[in-house]
Amino acid sequence: MISSIPTKRKVVFLTIDDGWEQDPGLVRQVRDQRIPLTVFAMRDAVEAKGTPDQSGGQARFVGAGKWDYFRELRDAGSPVENHTLTHPDLRTLPYAAQRRELCGASRLIGKELGARPTLFRPPYGSYNTDTLRAAKSCGMSAVLLWTATVQPGGKIAYQVPDKQLRPGDVLLLHFRPNLARDFRVLVKKIKRRGYELGNLQAYLDATLAR
Ligand SMILES: [Zn+2]
């Protein structure tokens, strides 16, 4: 279980969860500016099954590209990782049901994108020892939480009292309306503070190899 990446470098990591709103502007930005990014896809959001929660909202691009959108992100260099099939609070589920959520999502992403996830992010950050066991059993090498969330407008909501970025911070965004605009604001803000954007997989590989 990892929530920030151990490093002394001024580097932070961007992650985006769920997948309701699929704005093509974000893909262009990531591709054109070669922004390192890791996405955590949740089946029901990507396939626009049921009603979007507040992270998807009443937006323009809900379910617009389905898995094609994530293939484009992958082609732009962003690994697509596991965020369950239906976004349950895993702590309320027995092991077998947790395993169905995790393995089912990994199988589906493998089928749709050609590569199975190596990372898992639990919905709401809620997990227990069964979750860690299920993640391992479904082929994932780490469970990744986050250290700060990014609100609409690109505002960073810190979990630390001094409200500053720290080396190795993992920022959490959602695929929601106006993400392309918020993303631009956020990237500028991070660079202005002297931080670079890191390649999560490369840093994790180095961390896990230790
Ligand atoms: Zn989520």
Tab-separated table of C-alpha atoms and ligand atoms in Angstrom:
chain	number	residue	atom	x	y	z
A	1	MET	CA	0.000	0.000	0.000
A	2	ILE	CA	1.508	3.294	-1.137
A	3	SER	CA	0.218	6.848	-0.756
A	4	SER	CA	3.282	8.918	-1.664
A	5	ILE	CA	6.458	8.053	-3.528
A	6	PRO	CA	9.662	8.158	-1.465
A	7	THR	CA	11.916	10.697	-3.198
A	8	LYS	CA	13.865	13.852	-2.352
A	9	ARG	CA	13.340	15.312	-5.817
A	10	LYS	CA	10.775	18.034	-6.364
A	11	VAL	CA	8.475	15.777	-8.311
A	12	VAL	CA	4.755	15.022	-8.006
A	13	PHE	CA	2.549	12.493	-9.767
A	14	LEU	CA	-0.786	13.010	-11.519
A	15	THR	CA	-3.537	10.398	-11.454
A	16	ILE	CA	-7.118	10.567	-12.781
A	17	ASP	CA	-9.896	8.232	-11.611
A	18	ASP	CA	-13.187	6.712	-12.790
A	19	GLY	CA	-13.903	7.750	-16.420
A	20	TRP	CA	-17.417	9.176	-16.771
A	21	GLU	CA	-16.506	12.355	-18.638
A	22	GLN	CA	-14.316	11.720	-21.685
A	23	ASP	CA	-13.162	15.106	-22.953
A	24	PRO	CA	-10.949	14.724	-26.053
A	25	GLY	CA	-9.201	17.998	-25.084
A	26	LEU	CA	-7.460	16.231	-22.218
A	27	VAL	CA	-6.020	13.522	-24.491
A	28	ARG	CA	-4.615	16.181	-26.835
A	29	GLN	CA	-3.012	18.003	-23.924
A	30	VAL	CA	-1.420	14.869	-22.503
A	31	ARG	CA	-0.171	13.825	-25.938
A	32	ASP	CA	1.062	17.228	-27.156
A	33	GLN	CA	2.780	18.199	-23.922
A	34	ARG	CA	3.927	14.657	-23.083
A	35	ILE	CA	2.462	14.935	-19.594
A	36	PRO	CA	3.153	11.852	-17.473
A	37	LEU	CA	-0.153	10.591	-16.148
A	38	THR	CA	-1.620	7.408	-14.706
A	39	VAL	CA	-5.330	6.701	-15.040
A	40	PHE	CA	-7.472	4.394	-12.904
A	41	ALA	CA	-10.429	3.206	-14.958
A	42	MET	CA	-13.697	1.991	-13.444
A	43	ARG	CA	-15.855	-0.098	-15.803
A	44	ASP	CA	-19.276	1.382	-15.071
A	45	ALA	CA	-17.919	4.916	-15.566
A	46	VAL	CA	-15.988	4.124	-18.761
A	47	GLU	CA	-18.987	2.317	-20.253
A	48	ALA	CA	-21.426	4.930	-18.848
A	49	LYS	CA	-23.542	2.264	-17.130
A	50	GLY	CA	-26.104	3.692	-14.764
A	51	THR	CA	-26.044	7.230	-13.455
A	52	PRO	CA	-22.807	9.213	-13.151
A	53	ASP	CA	-21.994	10.356	-9.624
A	54	GLN	CA	-20.952	13.939	-8.905
A	55	SER	CA	-17.533	13.274	-10.444
A	56	GLY	CA	-19.170	12.810	-13.860
A	57	GLY	CA	-22.054	15.182	-13.492
A	58	GLN	CA	-24.324	16.315	-16.295
A	59	ALA	CA	-21.458	16.682	-18.689
A	60	ARG	CA	-20.944	16.874	-22.438
A	61	PHE	CA	-18.757	13.834	-22.961
A	62	VAL	CA	-20.167	11.236	-20.538
A	63	GLY	CA	-19.242	7.849	-21.987
A	64	ALA	CA	-18.357	9.510	-25.297
A	65	GLY	CA	-15.488	7.249	-26.301
A	66	LYS	CA	-15.976	4.314	-23.931
A	67	TRP	CA	-12.778	2.192	-24.000
A	68	ASP	CA	-11.562	3.953	-27.178
A	69	TYR	CA	-10.960	7.017	-25.031
A	70	PHE	CA	-8.707	4.972	-22.771
A	71	ARG	CA	-6.939	3.431	-25.770
A	72	GLU	CA	-6.157	6.992	-26.864
A	73	LEU	CA	-4.840	7.874	-23.426
A	74	ARG	CA	-2.732	4.727	-23.404
A	75	ASP	CA	-1.370	5.631	-26.856
A	76	ALA	CA	-0.560	9.098	-25.469
A	77	GLY	CA	1.620	7.342	-22.868
A	78	SER	CA	-0.725	6.994	-19.860
A	79	PRO	CA	-0.950	3.521	-18.330
A	80	VAL	CA	-4.542	2.435	-17.612
A	81	GLU	CA	-4.834	0.844	-14.181
A	82	ASN	CA	-7.544	-0.863	-12.098
A	83	HIS	CA	-10.280	0.964	-10.139
A	84	THR	CA	-12.881	-1.917	-9.932
A	85	LEU	CA	-15.941	-2.741	-12.030
A	86	THR	CA	-18.677	-0.979	-10.027
A	87	HIS	CA	-16.918	1.338	-7.502
A	88	PRO	CA	-18.065	-0.337	-4.265
A	89	ASP	CA	-16.790	0.416	-0.775
A	90	LEU	CA	-14.584	-2.682	-0.661
A	91	ARG	CA	-14.457	-2.844	3.139
A	92	THR	CA	-18.145	-3.815	3.104
A	93	LEU	CA	-17.508	-6.828	0.836
A	94	PRO	CA	-16.187	-10.317	1.668
A	95	TYR	CA	-12.959	-11.473	0.042
A	96	ALA	CA	-14.600	-13.383	-2.833
A	97	ALA	CA	-16.661	-10.364	-3.883
A	98	GLN	CA	-13.631	-8.056	-3.650
A	99	ARG	CA	-11.682	-10.475	-5.792
A	100	ARG	CA	-14.460	-10.491	-8.428
A	101	GLU	CA	-14.308	-6.682	-8.600
A	102	LEU	CA	-10.514	-6.572	-8.928
A	103	CYS	CA	-9.883	-9.586	-11.156
A	104	GLY	CA	-12.924	-8.740	-13.313
A	105	ALA	CA	-11.623	-5.229	-13.954
A	106	SER	CA	-8.092	-6.486	-14.691
A	107	ARG	CA	-9.413	-9.079	-17.161
A	108	LEU	CA	-11.582	-6.481	-18.885
A	109	ILE	CA	-8.778	-3.904	-19.170
A	110	GLY	CA	-6.478	-6.645	-20.470
A	111	LYS	CA	-9.044	-7.558	-23.121
A	112	GLU	CA	-9.838	-3.958	-24.126
A	113	LEU	CA	-6.331	-2.501	-23.982
A	114	GLY	CA	-4.015	-5.460	-24.402
A	115	ALA	CA	-2.183	-5.015	-21.086
A	116	ARG	CA	-3.351	-5.986	-17.614
A	117	PRO	CA	-3.067	-3.452	-14.806
A	118	THR	CA	-0.200	-3.622	-12.330
A	119	LEU	CA	-1.681	-1.028	-9.941
A	120	PHE	CA	-4.925	-0.859	-8.026
A	121	ARG	CA	-6.674	2.130	-6.490
A	122	PRO	CA	-9.538	1.373	-4.091
A	123	PRO	CA	-12.702	3.498	-4.489
A	124	TYR	CA	-12.952	6.141	-1.707
A	125	GLY	CA	-9.507	4.978	-0.524
A	126	SER	CA	-11.374	2.290	1.418
A	127	TYR	CA	-9.607	-1.060	1.756
A	128	ASN	CA	-8.698	-3.847	4.196
A	129	THR	CA	-6.322	-6.803	4.265
A	130	ASP	CA	-8.658	-8.777	1.945
A	131	THR	CA	-8.228	-5.982	-0.634
A	132	LEU	CA	-4.442	-6.254	-0.498
A	133	ARG	CA	-4.722	-10.026	-0.842
A	134	ALA	CA	-7.161	-9.749	-3.768
A	135	ALA	CA	-4.954	-7.187	-5.539
A	136	LYS	CA	-1.992	-9.532	-5.311
A	137	SER	CA	-4.026	-12.530	-6.390
A	138	CYS	CA	-5.322	-10.578	-9.426
A	139	GLY	CA	-1.773	-9.772	-10.537
A	140	MET	CA	-1.242	-6.256	-9.213
A	141	SER	CA	1.999	-5.258	-7.537
A	142	ALA	CA	0.807	-2.241	-5.514
A	143	VAL	CA	-2.252	-0.497	-4.109
A	144	LEU	CA	-1.958	3.242	-4.622
A	145	LEU	CA	-3.747	5.892	-2.555
A	146	TRP	CA	-3.044	9.640	-2.827
A	147	THR	CA	-1.851	12.605	-0.767
A	148	ALA	CA	-3.993	15.445	-2.183
A	149	THR	CA	-7.072	15.832	-4.366
A	150	VAL	CA	-7.617	18.403	-7.099
A	151	GLN	CA	-10.929	20.252	-7.018
A	152	PRO	CA	-12.791	21.959	-9.881
A	153	GLY	CA	-10.798	24.995	-11.005
A	154	GLY	CA	-7.493	23.190	-10.435
A	155	LYS	CA	-7.431	23.941	-6.706
A	156	ILE	CA	-5.327	21.496	-4.673
A	157	ALA	CA	-6.990	20.165	-1.492
A	158	TYR	CA	-4.187	19.026	0.803
A	159	GLN	CA	-4.382	16.452	3.556
A	160	VAL	CA	-1.496	18.141	5.375
A	161	PRO	CA	-1.924	21.242	7.545
A	162	ASP	CA	0.787	23.397	5.917
A	163	LYS	CA	-0.935	23.154	2.505
A	164	GLN	CA	2.207	22.686	0.459
A	165	LEU	CA	3.294	20.223	-2.152
A	166	ARG	CA	5.896	17.746	-0.949
A	167	PRO	CA	8.310	15.650	-3.009
A	168	GLY	CA	6.581	12.432	-4.030
A	169	ASP	CA	3.005	13.677	-3.605
A	170	VAL	CA	0.363	11.771	-5.544
A	171	LEU	CA	-2.452	14.038	-6.774
A	172	LEU	CA	-5.917	12.658	-7.469
A	173	LEU	CA	-8.228	14.105	-10.130
A	174	HIS	CA	-11.458	12.775	-11.629
A	175	PHE	CA	-12.651	12.610	-15.236
A	176	ARG	CA	-15.218	15.352	-14.835
A	177	PRO	CA	-16.526	18.405	-16.687
A	178	ASN	CA	-13.904	21.077	-17.507
A	179	LEU	CA	-11.054	18.736	-16.676
A	180	ALA	CA	-8.953	19.880	-19.656
A	181	ARG	CA	-9.125	23.478	-18.418
A	182	ASP	CA	-8.512	22.550	-14.762
A	183	PHE	CA	-5.630	20.326	-15.814
A	184	ARG	CA	-3.922	23.242	-17.598
A	185	VAL	CA	-4.269	25.426	-14.499
A	186	LEU	CA	-2.932	22.655	-12.274
A	187	VAL	CA	0.114	21.827	-14.413
A	188	LYS	CA	1.084	25.525	-14.526
A	189	LYS	CA	0.656	25.831	-10.767
A	190	ILE	CA	2.841	22.791	-10.088
A	191	LYS	CA	5.624	24.058	-12.369
A	192	ARG	CA	5.441	27.549	-10.857
A	193	ARG	CA	6.190	25.977	-7.476
A	194	GLY	CA	9.323	24.433	-8.911
A	195	TYR	CA	7.970	20.906	-9.176
A	196	GLU	CA	8.213	18.533	-12.123
A	197	LEU	CA	5.696	15.875	-13.105
A	198	GLY	CA	7.034	12.376	-12.580
A	199	ASN	CA	6.489	9.089	-14.345
A	200	LEU	CA	4.733	7.086	-11.643
A	201	GLN	CA	5.531	3.663	-13.051
A	202	ALA	CA	9.258	4.395	-13.295
A	203	TYR	CA	9.397	5.676	-9.694
A	204	LEU	CA	7.305	2.769	-8.413
A	205	ASP	CA	9.498	0.233	-10.178
A	206	ALA	CA	12.509	1.772	-8.442
A	207	THR	CA	10.681	1.830	-5.077
A	208	LEU	CA	9.369	-1.728	-5.284
A	209	ALA	CA	12.770	-3.050	-6.398
A	210	ARG	CA	14.372	-1.848	-3.169
B	1	ZN	ZN	-13.320	6.514	-7.948
